[in-house]
CSV table of C-alpha atoms and ligand atoms in Angstrom, one decimal:
chain,number,residue,atom,x,y,z
Z,23,MET,CA,93.8,114.0,123.5
Z,24,THR,CA,96.1,114.4,120.4
Z,25,SER,CA,94.8,114.1,116.9
Z,26,GLU,CA,96.6,113.5,113.7
Z,27,ARG,CA,95.3,114.3,110.2
Z,28,HIS,CA,95.8,112.1,107.1
Z,29,LEU,CA,95.0,113.1,103.6
Z,30,ILE,CA,94.1,110.3,101.1
Z,31,GLY,CA,94.5,111.4,97.5
Z,32,LEU,CA,92.4,109.8,94.8
Z,33,LEU,CA,94.0,109.9,91.4
Z,34,LEU,CA,91.1,109.2,89.1
Z,35,GLY,CA,90.1,108.9,85.4
Z,36,THR,CA,86.5,108.4,84.5
Z,37,GLU,CA,85.2,106.6,87.5
Z,38,GLU,CA,82.6,108.1,89.9
Z,39,ASP,CA,80.9,105.1,91.5
Z,40,TRP,CA,83.6,103.6,93.8
Z,41,PRO,CA,85.3,107.0,94.6
Z,42,ARG,CA,81.9,108.3,95.9
Z,43,ALA,CA,81.4,105.1,97.9
Z,44,PHE,CA,84.9,105.3,99.3
Z,45,GLU,CA,84.6,109.0,100.3
Z,46,GLU,CA,81.2,108.4,101.8
Z,47,ILE,CA,82.3,105.5,104.0
Z,48,VAL,CA,85.4,107.4,105.2
Z,49,ARG,CA,83.1,110.4,106.0
Z,50,ARG,CA,80.6,108.2,107.9
Z,51,LEU,CA,83.3,106.4,109.8
Z,52,GLY,CA,84.7,109.6,111.3
Z,53,PRO,CA,87.9,109.8,113.3
Z,54,VAL,CA,89.7,106.5,114.0
Z,55,PRO,CA,91.3,105.8,117.4
Z,56,GLY,CA,95.0,104.9,117.2
Z,57,ALA,CA,97.8,104.0,119.6
Z,58,GLY,CA,98.3,106.1,122.7
Z,59,GLY,CA,94.8,107.6,122.6
Z,60,THR,CA,95.5,109.6,119.4
Z,61,GLN,CA,92.5,110.3,117.2
Z,62,HIS,CA,93.2,109.9,113.5
Z,63,VAL,CA,91.2,112.2,111.2
Z,64,LEU,CA,90.9,111.0,107.6
Z,65,ASP,CA,90.1,113.2,104.7
Z,66,CYS,CA,89.8,112.4,101.0
Z,67,GLU,CA,90.6,114.6,98.1
Z,68,ARG,CA,90.6,114.1,94.4
Z,69,ILE,CA,94.0,115.0,92.9
Z,70,THR,CA,94.2,117.4,90.0
Z,71,ILE,CA,96.8,117.4,87.3
Z,72,GLU,CA,99.0,120.5,87.1
Z,73,PRO,CA,102.7,121.4,86.8
Z,74,PHE,CA,104.6,120.3,89.9
Z,75,TRP,CA,108.0,121.3,91.3
Z,76,LEU,CA,110.1,118.2,91.9
Z,77,ARG,CA,111.1,119.6,95.4
Z,78,ASP,CA,107.5,120.4,96.4
Z,79,ARG,CA,106.2,118.5,99.4
Z,80,PRO,CA,102.9,116.7,98.6
Z,81,ARG,CA,99.9,117.1,101.0
Z,82,TYR,CA,98.9,113.5,100.6
Z,83,ASN,CA,99.8,110.7,103.0
Z,84,LEU,CA,98.4,107.9,100.8
Z,85,VAL,CA,97.3,107.9,97.1
Z,86,ILE,CA,95.0,105.4,95.4
Z,87,ASP,CA,96.0,105.6,91.7
Z,88,ARG,CA,93.7,104.6,88.9
Z,89,LEU,CA,95.2,106.8,86.2
Z,90,ALA,CA,99.0,106.3,85.9
Z,91,TYR,CA,98.7,103.2,83.8
Z,92,TRP,CA,97.9,105.4,80.8
Z,93,TYR,CA,98.4,109.0,81.8
Z,94,TYR,CA,102.1,109.6,82.3
Z,95,HIS,CA,102.2,113.1,83.8
Z,96,PRO,CA,100.6,111.8,87.1
Z,97,ARG,CA,102.6,108.6,86.8
Z,98,GLU,CA,105.8,110.7,87.0
Z,99,TRP,CA,104.3,112.6,89.9
Z,100,LEU,CA,103.7,109.3,91.7
Z,101,LYS,CA,107.3,108.3,91.2
Z,102,LYS,CA,108.4,111.6,92.7
Z,103,VAL,CA,106.2,111.4,95.8
Z,104,ALA,CA,107.2,107.7,96.3
Z,105,LEU,CA,111.0,108.4,96.0
Z,106,MET,CA,111.2,111.8,97.7
Z,107,ASP,CA,108.3,111.9,100.1
Z,108,GLY,CA,107.5,108.4,101.2
Z,109,VAL,CA,103.9,108.7,100.2
Z,110,TYR,CA,102.1,105.3,100.5
Z,111,LEU,CA,100.8,104.2,97.1
Z,112,LEU,CA,98.2,101.8,95.9
Z,113,ASN,CA,99.9,100.8,93.6
Z,114,SER,CA,103.4,102.1,93.2
Z,115,PRO,CA,104.3,102.7,89.5
Z,116,PHE,CA,107.7,101.3,90.2
Z,117,THR,CA,106.2,97.9,90.7
Z,118,PHE,CA,104.0,98.0,87.7
Z,119,GLN,CA,105.9,99.7,84.9
Z,120,SER,CA,108.6,97.1,84.5
Z,121,MET,CA,106.5,94.2,86.0
Z,122,GLU,CA,103.7,93.7,83.6
Z,123,LYS,CA,102.0,90.5,82.6
Z,124,HIS,CA,105.1,89.1,81.0
Z,125,ALA,CA,107.3,89.7,84.1
Z,126,ALA,CA,104.5,88.1,86.2
Z,127,TYR,CA,104.4,85.0,84.0
Z,128,CYS,CA,108.2,84.7,84.3
Z,129,ALA,CA,108.2,85.2,88.1
Z,130,MET,CA,105.4,82.8,88.7
Z,131,MET,CA,106.9,80.1,86.5
Z,132,ARG,CA,110.1,80.5,88.4
Z,133,LEU,CA,108.2,79.9,91.6
Z,134,GLY,CA,106.8,76.7,90.2
Z,135,LEU,CA,103.2,77.8,89.6
Z,136,LYS,CA,101.3,76.1,86.8
Z,137,VAL,CA,101.3,78.9,84.3
Z,138,PRO,CA,100.4,77.5,80.9
Z,139,ASP,CA,103.2,77.2,78.4
Z,140,THR,CA,103.9,80.6,76.9
Z,141,VAL,CA,106.1,81.9,74.1
Z,142,LEU,CA,106.9,85.5,73.3
Z,143,VAL,CA,107.2,86.1,69.5
Z,144,PRO,CA,109.0,89.2,68.0
Z,145,TYR,CA,107.0,92.1,66.6
Z,146,LYS,CA,105.1,91.5,63.4
Z,147,ASN,CA,105.6,95.0,61.9
Z,148,PRO,CA,108.8,97.0,61.8
Z,149,LEU,CA,109.3,99.3,64.7
Z,150,ASP,CA,109.2,103.0,64.1
Z,151,ASN,CA,112.9,103.5,64.7
Z,152,ALA,CA,115.7,104.5,62.3
Z,153,ARG,CA,117.9,101.7,63.6
Z,154,TYR,CA,115.3,99.0,63.1
Z,155,ALA,CA,115.9,98.0,59.5
Z,156,TYR,CA,119.6,97.4,59.9
Z,157,THR,CA,119.2,95.7,63.3
Z,158,ALA,CA,116.4,93.4,62.1
Z,159,ALA,CA,118.2,92.5,58.8
Z,160,LYS,CA,121.3,91.6,60.8
Z,161,TYR,CA,119.9,89.9,63.9
Z,162,ASN,CA,116.2,89.0,63.5
Z,163,ARG,CA,116.3,85.2,62.9
Z,164,PRO,CA,113.5,83.9,60.7
Z,165,PHE,CA,111.2,81.7,62.7
Z,166,ASP,CA,108.4,79.2,61.9
Z,167,LEU,CA,105.2,80.5,63.6
Z,168,ASP,CA,103.3,77.4,62.7
Z,169,ALA,CA,105.8,75.1,64.2
Z,170,ILE,CA,105.7,77.1,67.5
Z,171,ALA,CA,101.9,76.9,67.6
Z,172,GLU,CA,101.9,73.2,66.9
Z,173,GLN,CA,104.4,72.7,69.7
Z,174,ILE,CA,102.2,74.6,72.1
Z,175,GLY,CA,99.1,72.8,70.6
Z,176,TYR,CA,95.8,74.3,69.5
Z,177,PRO,CA,93.7,75.9,70.8
Z,178,LEU,CA,95.9,78.7,72.1
Z,179,PHE,CA,95.6,82.3,73.0
Z,180,MET,CA,97.5,85.2,71.4
Z,181,LYS,CA,97.7,88.2,73.6
Z,182,PRO,CA,99.9,91.3,74.3
Z,183,TYR,CA,102.8,90.8,76.7
Z,184,ASP,CA,101.5,93.7,78.8
Z,185,GLY,CA,97.8,93.3,78.1
Z,186,GLY,CA,94.7,94.5,79.8
Z,187,ALA,CA,90.9,94.9,79.1
Z,188,TRP,CA,91.1,92.1,76.4
Z,189,ARG,CA,93.0,94.4,74.0
Z,190,GLY,CA,94.4,92.3,71.2
Z,191,VAL,CA,93.4,88.9,72.9
Z,192,SER,CA,92.3,86.2,70.5
Z,193,ARG,CA,91.6,82.5,70.9
Z,194,ILE,CA,93.1,80.6,68.0
Z,195,SER,CA,92.1,77.1,66.7
Z,196,ASN,CA,94.1,76.7,63.5
Z,197,ALA,CA,96.9,78.0,61.4
Z,198,ALA,CA,94.7,80.4,59.4
Z,199,GLU,CA,93.5,82.1,62.6
Z,200,LEU,CA,97.1,82.2,63.9
Z,201,HIS,CA,98.4,84.0,60.8
Z,202,ALA,CA,95.4,86.4,60.7
Z,203,ALA,CA,95.9,87.3,64.4
Z,204,TYR,CA,99.7,87.7,64.0
Z,205,ASP,CA,99.2,89.9,61.0
Z,206,GLN,CA,96.8,92.0,62.9
Z,207,SER,CA,99.1,92.4,66.0
Z,208,GLY,CA,101.1,95.0,64.1
Z,209,GLU,CA,103.3,96.8,66.6
Z,210,MET,CA,102.0,94.9,69.6
Z,211,LEU,CA,104.4,92.4,71.2
Z,212,MET,CA,102.5,89.1,71.6
Z,213,HIS,CA,102.5,86.0,73.7
Z,214,LEU,CA,101.2,82.7,72.4
Z,215,GLN,CA,99.8,80.7,75.3
Z,216,LYS,CA,98.4,77.3,75.6
Z,217,ALA,CA,94.6,77.4,76.2
Z,218,ILE,CA,93.3,75.7,79.3
Z,219,ASP,CA,90.1,73.9,78.9
Z,220,TYR,CA,88.8,74.8,82.4
Z,221,ASP,CA,85.9,73.8,84.6
Z,222,VAL,CA,85.7,77.1,86.5
Z,223,PHE,CA,87.3,80.5,86.2
Z,224,ALA,CA,88.2,82.1,89.6
Z,225,ARG,CA,89.0,85.7,89.7
Z,226,SER,CA,90.3,87.0,93.0
Z,227,LEU,CA,90.5,90.6,94.0
Z,228,SER,CA,93.1,91.5,96.6
Z,229,ILE,CA,93.3,94.6,98.6
Z,230,GLY,CA,96.2,94.5,101.0
Z,231,ALA,CA,95.7,91.5,103.3
Z,232,GLU,CA,92.2,90.7,102.1
Z,233,THR,CA,91.2,88.7,99.1
Z,234,MET,CA,87.8,87.8,97.6
Z,235,VAL,CA,87.7,84.8,95.3
Z,236,MET,CA,84.8,85.1,92.9
Z,237,ARG,CA,83.4,82.9,90.2
Z,238,PHE,CA,84.0,84.6,86.8
Z,239,GLN,CA,82.2,84.0,83.6
Z,240,PRO,CA,84.1,85.7,80.8
Z,241,ASP,CA,81.7,84.8,78.1
Z,242,GLN,CA,78.8,86.6,79.8
Z,243,PRO,CA,78.0,90.4,79.3
Z,244,MET,CA,79.8,92.6,81.9
Z,245,HIS,CA,77.0,92.7,84.4
Z,246,LEU,CA,76.8,88.9,84.7
Z,247,ARG,CA,80.5,88.1,84.7
Z,248,TYR,CA,80.8,87.9,88.5
Z,249,ALA,CA,78.4,85.2,89.7
Z,250,VAL,CA,77.3,85.1,93.3
Z,251,ASP,CA,78.5,81.7,94.3
Z,252,HIS,CA,80.0,80.9,97.7
Z,253,ALA,CA,81.0,77.3,97.1
Z,254,PHE,CA,82.2,76.9,93.5
Z,255,LEU,CA,85.7,75.6,94.5
Z,256,SER,CA,86.7,72.7,96.6
Z,257,PRO,CA,88.3,73.9,99.9
Z,258,ASP,CA,91.8,73.0,98.6
Z,259,ALA,CA,91.4,74.7,95.2
Z,260,GLY,CA,89.9,77.8,97.0
Z,261,ALA,CA,92.9,77.9,99.4
Z,262,GLU,CA,95.3,77.6,96.4
Z,263,VAL,CA,93.6,80.4,94.4
Z,264,LEU,CA,93.8,82.6,97.5
Z,265,THR,CA,97.4,81.9,98.1
Z,266,ILE,CA,98.4,82.5,94.5
Z,267,GLY,CA,96.7,85.9,94.6
Z,268,ARG,CA,98.5,86.9,97.8
Z,269,LEU,CA,101.8,85.5,96.6
Z,270,VAL,CA,101.8,87.5,93.4
Z,271,ASN,CA,100.9,90.6,95.2
Z,272,ALA,CA,103.4,90.3,98.0
Z,273,PHE,CA,106.1,89.3,95.5
Z,274,PHE,CA,105.6,92.4,93.4
Z,275,ARG,CA,104.4,94.7,96.2
Z,276,TRP,CA,101.0,95.1,94.6
Z,277,GLU,CA,98.4,96.1,97.1
Z,278,PHE,CA,95.3,96.4,94.9
Z,279,ASN,CA,95.2,93.9,92.1
Z,280,SER,CA,93.2,91.1,90.6
Z,281,CYS,CA,94.4,87.6,89.7
Z,282,GLU,CA,92.8,85.2,87.2
Z,283,THR,CA,93.1,81.5,87.6
Z,284,LEU,CA,91.6,78.6,85.6
Z,285,VAL,CA,90.6,75.5,87.6
Z,286,LYS,CA,90.5,72.2,85.9
Z,287,GLY,CA,90.0,69.0,87.8
Z,288,GLY,CA,91.5,70.4,91.0
Z,289,GLU,CA,94.6,71.9,89.2
Z,290,VAL,CA,94.9,75.7,89.4
Z,291,TYR,CA,96.4,77.5,86.4
Z,292,PRO,CA,97.1,81.2,86.9
Z,293,ILE,CA,96.7,83.1,83.6
Z,294,ASP,CA,96.6,86.8,84.4
Z,295,TYR,CA,97.6,88.7,87.5
Z,296,ALA,CA,99.0,92.1,86.7
Z,297,ASN,CA,96.0,94.4,86.8
Z,298,ALA,CA,97.3,97.7,88.2
Z,299,CYS,CA,93.8,99.2,88.0
Z,300,PRO,CA,91.5,96.3,88.8
Z,301,ASP,CA,87.8,96.5,88.0
Z,302,VAL,CA,85.9,97.7,91.1
Z,303,ALA,CA,82.9,99.1,89.3
Z,304,LEU,CA,79.6,98.9,91.1
Z,305,THR,CA,78.0,97.6,87.8
Z,306,SER,CA,80.4,94.7,87.5
Z,307,LEU,CA,81.1,93.8,91.2
Z,308,HIS,CA,77.5,94.3,92.4
Z,309,TYR,CA,77.1,91.9,95.4
Z,310,TYR,CA,80.8,92.1,96.1
Z,311,PHE,CA,81.1,95.9,95.8
Z,312,PRO,CA,80.4,96.6,99.5
Z,313,TRP,CA,83.2,94.2,100.5
Z,314,ALA,CA,85.6,95.8,98.0
Z,315,MET,CA,84.9,99.3,99.4
Z,316,LYS,CA,85.2,98.1,103.0
Z,317,ALA,CA,88.5,96.4,102.2
Z,318,LEU,CA,89.9,99.5,100.5
Z,319,VAL,CA,88.9,101.7,103.4
Z,320,ARG,CA,90.2,99.3,106.0
Z,321,TRP,CA,93.6,98.8,104.2
Z,322,CYS,CA,94.1,102.5,103.6
Z,323,ILE,CA,93.3,103.3,107.2
Z,324,PHE,CA,95.5,100.5,108.5
Z,325,ALA,CA,98.4,101.7,106.4
Z,326,LEU,CA,98.0,105.3,107.6
Z,327,VAL,CA,97.1,104.8,111.3
Z,328,SER,CA,99.4,101.9,112.1
Z,329,GLY,CA,102.3,103.6,110.4
Z,330,ARG,CA,102.9,100.8,107.8
Z,331,ARG,CA,105.9,101.9,105.7
Z,332,PRO,CA,105.6,101.8,101.9
Z,333,ARG,CA,108.2,99.5,100.4
Z,334,LEU,CA,110.0,100.2,97.1
Z,335,ASP,CA,112.5,97.3,97.4
Z,336,LEU,CA,111.7,93.8,96.4
Z,337,ALA,CA,112.8,90.8,98.5
Z,338,LEU,CA,112.8,88.2,95.7
Z,339,ASP,CA,115.5,86.0,97.1
Z,340,ALA,CA,113.3,84.8,99.9
Z,341,TYR,CA,110.8,83.5,97.4
Z,342,PHE,CA,113.5,82.0,95.1
Z,343,GLU,CA,115.0,80.1,98.0
Z,344,ILE,CA,111.7,78.4,98.5
Z,345,ALA,CA,111.3,77.8,94.8
Z,346,ASP,CA,114.8,76.3,94.6
Z,347,ASN,CA,114.5,73.9,97.5
Z,348,ALA,CA,114.5,70.5,95.7
Z,349,SER,CA,113.3,68.7,98.8
Z,350,THR,CA,109.9,70.4,99.0
Z,351,CYS,CA,106.8,69.6,96.9
Z,352,TYR,CA,104.4,72.1,95.3
Z,353,SER,CA,102.0,72.2,98.2
Z,354,GLU,CA,104.8,72.8,100.7
Z,355,LYS,CA,106.2,75.6,98.6
Z,356,LEU,CA,102.7,77.2,98.4
Z,357,ALA,CA,102.5,77.0,102.2
Z,358,ALA,CA,105.9,78.6,102.5
Z,359,TYR,CA,105.0,81.4,100.0
Z,360,ARG,CA,101.8,82.0,101.9
Z,361,GLU,CA,103.7,82.6,105.1
Z,362,LEU,CA,106.0,85.1,103.3
Z,363,ALA,CA,103.0,86.8,101.7
Z,364,ASP,CA,101.0,87.0,105.0
Z,365,GLY,CA,104.1,88.4,106.6
Z,366,TYR,CA,104.5,91.0,104.0
Z,367,PHE,CA,100.9,92.1,104.4
Z,368,GLU,CA,101.1,91.9,108.2
Z,369,ALA,CA,97.9,89.8,108.1
Z,370,ASP,CA,97.7,89.2,111.9
Z,371,ARG,CA,98.4,92.8,112.8
Z,372,TYR,CA,95.9,93.9,110.2
Z,373,HIS,CA,93.1,91.7,111.5
Z,374,ASP,CA,93.8,92.8,115.1
Z,375,PHE,CA,93.8,96.4,114.0
Z,376,CYS,CA,90.4,96.1,112.2
Z,377,ALA,CA,88.8,94.3,115.2
Z,378,THR,CA,90.1,96.9,117.7
Z,379,ASN,CA,90.1,100.2,115.8
Z,380,LEU,CA,87.4,99.7,113.2
Z,381,PRO,CA,84.8,97.6,115.0
Z,382,HIS,CA,81.7,99.6,113.7
Z,383,LEU,CA,82.7,99.7,110.0
Z,384,ASP,CA,80.5,96.7,109.1
Z,385,GLU,CA,77.4,98.2,110.6
Z,386,ILE,CA,78.1,101.6,109.1
Z,387,VAL,CA,78.4,100.2,105.6
Z,388,LEU,CA,75.4,97.9,106.0
Z,389,ASP,CA,73.4,100.9,107.1
Z,390,TRP,CA,74.6,102.9,104.2
Z,391,VAL,CA,74.0,100.2,101.5
Z,392,ALA,CA,70.5,99.5,102.9
Z,393,GLY,CA,69.6,103.2,102.8
Z,394,PRO,CA,68.6,105.9,100.3
Z,395,ASP,CA,72.0,107.4,99.7
Z,396,PHE,CA,73.4,104.2,98.3
Z,397,ASP,CA,70.3,103.8,96.1
Z,398,HIS,CA,71.0,107.3,94.6
Z,399,LEU,CA,74.5,106.2,93.8
Z,400,LEU,CA,73.2,103.0,92.2
Z,401,ILE,CA,70.7,105.0,90.1
Z,402,GLU,CA,73.2,107.6,89.0
Z,403,THR,CA,75.8,105.0,88.2
Z,404,VAL,CA,73.4,103.0,86.0
Z,405,ARG,CA,72.4,106.3,84.2
Z,406,SER,CA,76.0,107.1,83.5
Z,407,VAL,CA,76.8,103.6,82.2
Z,408,TYR,CA,73.8,102.3,80.2
Z,409,PRO,CA,71.5,103.8,77.5
Z,410,ALA,CA,68.2,105.2,78.7
Z,411,HIS,CA,66.1,102.2,77.5
Z,412,GLU,CA,68.1,99.9,79.8
Z,413,HIS,CA,68.0,102.0,83.0
Z,414,ASP,CA,65.0,100.3,84.6
Z,415,GLN,CA,66.3,96.8,83.8
Z,416,PHE,CA,69.8,97.5,85.3
Z,417,ILE,CA,68.5,99.4,88.3
Z,418,ALA,CA,66.3,96.5,89.2
Z,419,HIS,CA,69.1,94.0,88.5
Z,420,LEU,CA,71.5,95.8,90.8
Z,421,ARG,CA,68.9,96.5,93.5
Z,422,GLY,CA,68.2,92.8,93.6
Z,423,LEU,CA,71.8,91.8,94.0
Z,424,LEU,CA,72.6,94.5,96.6
Z,425,GLY,CA,69.4,93.6,98.5
Z,426,MET,CA,70.7,90.1,98.6
Z,427,TRP,CA,74.0,91.4,100.1
Z,428,VAL,CA,72.1,93.4,102.7
Z,429,SER,CA,70.2,90.4,103.7
Z,430,ASP,CA,73.2,88.1,103.9
Z,431,GLU,CA,75.3,90.7,105.7
Z,432,SER,CA,72.5,91.3,108.3
Z,433,THR,CA,72.4,87.6,109.0
Z,434,ARG,CA,76.2,87.4,109.2
Z,435,LEU,CA,76.4,90.3,111.7
Z,436,GLN,CA,73.6,89.0,113.8
Z,437,ALA,CA,75.3,85.6,114.1
Z,438,ALA,CA,78.7,87.2,115.0
G,648,ATP,N1,95.6,80.3,78.6
G,648,ATP,C1,94.3,80.6,78.6
G,648,ATP,N2,93.4,79.5,78.6
G,648,ATP,C2,92.1,79.8,78.5
G,648,ATP,N3,91.6,81.0,78.4
G,648,ATP,C3,92.4,82.1,78.4
G,648,ATP,C4,93.8,81.9,78.4
G,648,ATP,N4,94.4,83.1,78.3
G,648,ATP,C5,93.4,84.0,78.2
G,648,ATP,N5,92.2,83.4,78.3
G,648,ATP,C6,90.8,84.0,78.1
G,648,ATP,O1,91.0,85.3,77.6
G,648,ATP,C7,90.6,86.3,78.5
G,648,ATP,C8,91.5,87.5,78.3
G,648,ATP,O2,92.9,87.1,78.6
G,648,ATP,P1,93.8,87.9,79.6
G,648,ATP,O3,93.1,88.0,80.9
G,648,ATP,O4,95.1,87.3,79.7
G,648,ATP,O5,93.8,89.3,78.9
G,648,ATP,P2,93.5,90.8,79.5
G,648,ATP,O6,93.7,91.7,78.4
G,648,ATP,O7,94.4,90.9,80.7
G,648,ATP,O8,92.0,90.7,80.0
G,648,ATP,P3,91.4,91.4,81.3
G,648,ATP,O9,91.8,92.8,81.4
G,648,ATP,O10,89.9,91.2,81.1
G,648,ATP,O11,91.9,90.6,82.5
G,648,ATP,C9,90.6,85.6,79.8
G,648,ATP,O12,89.7,86.2,80.7
G,648,ATP,C10,90.2,84.2,79.5
G,648,ATP,O13,88.8,84.1,79.3
G,649,MG,MG1,92.4,88.9,82.3
């Protein structure tokens, strides 16, 4: 019997919880059978940062990146290994550096999605560039911020064009708040966006061909933001949220991303869907954490063992053709986008692969989450995240939610 080795590189910042979970699941899973009787041996390694020769061959076959969005040395290494060595990346910096929130708004408006009306206003403060004063004096047209806001209508949101983690986000109800927020924006480039007065907030996390749509409560503290609720959307709205997440990801070649949509009376409004480093913390995902870890393991193994090729090119025309077809309505367009997206993610081949090659993963993860090793991870994570006087409270909180997952998952597997 032949065997093939694959090395998964983890490019990490401060996180310990999910990397330990990921490494443990891969270790417990052991070799994975592939085509022609080949055994695929998977190893994980944390990537260190050091000088690299541009012609060096990397040892990694696939890299999960959680760092390049703010640390540029590893980001440039990722570009090198993508361009020169064909390393499979979750996510590729090529697809995120130029395709931030603003680009995603533009693309999804072009595809006919219900992105709220959005305006990009020029910088508030002069840029630190010797050419700025002359250029601005000659070409920056004066504009009436109040008139733009009134045209959008209050309330509205002001937020950076490339935002993340609520940096610089404010909800604005009147002209005084508008000017205060704009004055504060300084050298950040800001969008003004119409506020949606929503019924429910659906946040979907996609990993390759899998998506989890979760009820999100942004006004709650972090540990309560994701509510465990399996029926908070109508079937139609649920399907639409799922399709939007997949569409955005397939369009930009993002394989590990979260998408935020606001649902109001059956209408789905996407507001944020360019999160190169989506939140997968145990303390925030709690009940959904085992799903996220399994999906990440499954997708990485599928990519490596089935020989899926990383793609640097975009195929935007196929989407634009659907968008531009005047004879189809919104729901027909969504169905056509969904087909393209499922095709890009090879959804059928992926599900077959998981059923055939990873049949025991569910039991392995259930066994692990129900056992003492996972409990250690939970305790250590709480200790690293919360102050000492809150440890007992959060350990109990997380144990309760994960206990509920163990019970639901046992029932599901018994029924299957
Ligand atoms: N158009 C809108 N209508 C209603 N609420 C909005 C709108 N835009 C933003 N928000 C609220 O502001 C929050 C932050 O906005 P947004 O998600 O765009 O910023 P972010 O910096 O990417 O945040 P995060 O990293 O948490 O996703 C949203 O979670 C939502 O609660
Ligand atoms: Mg957001």
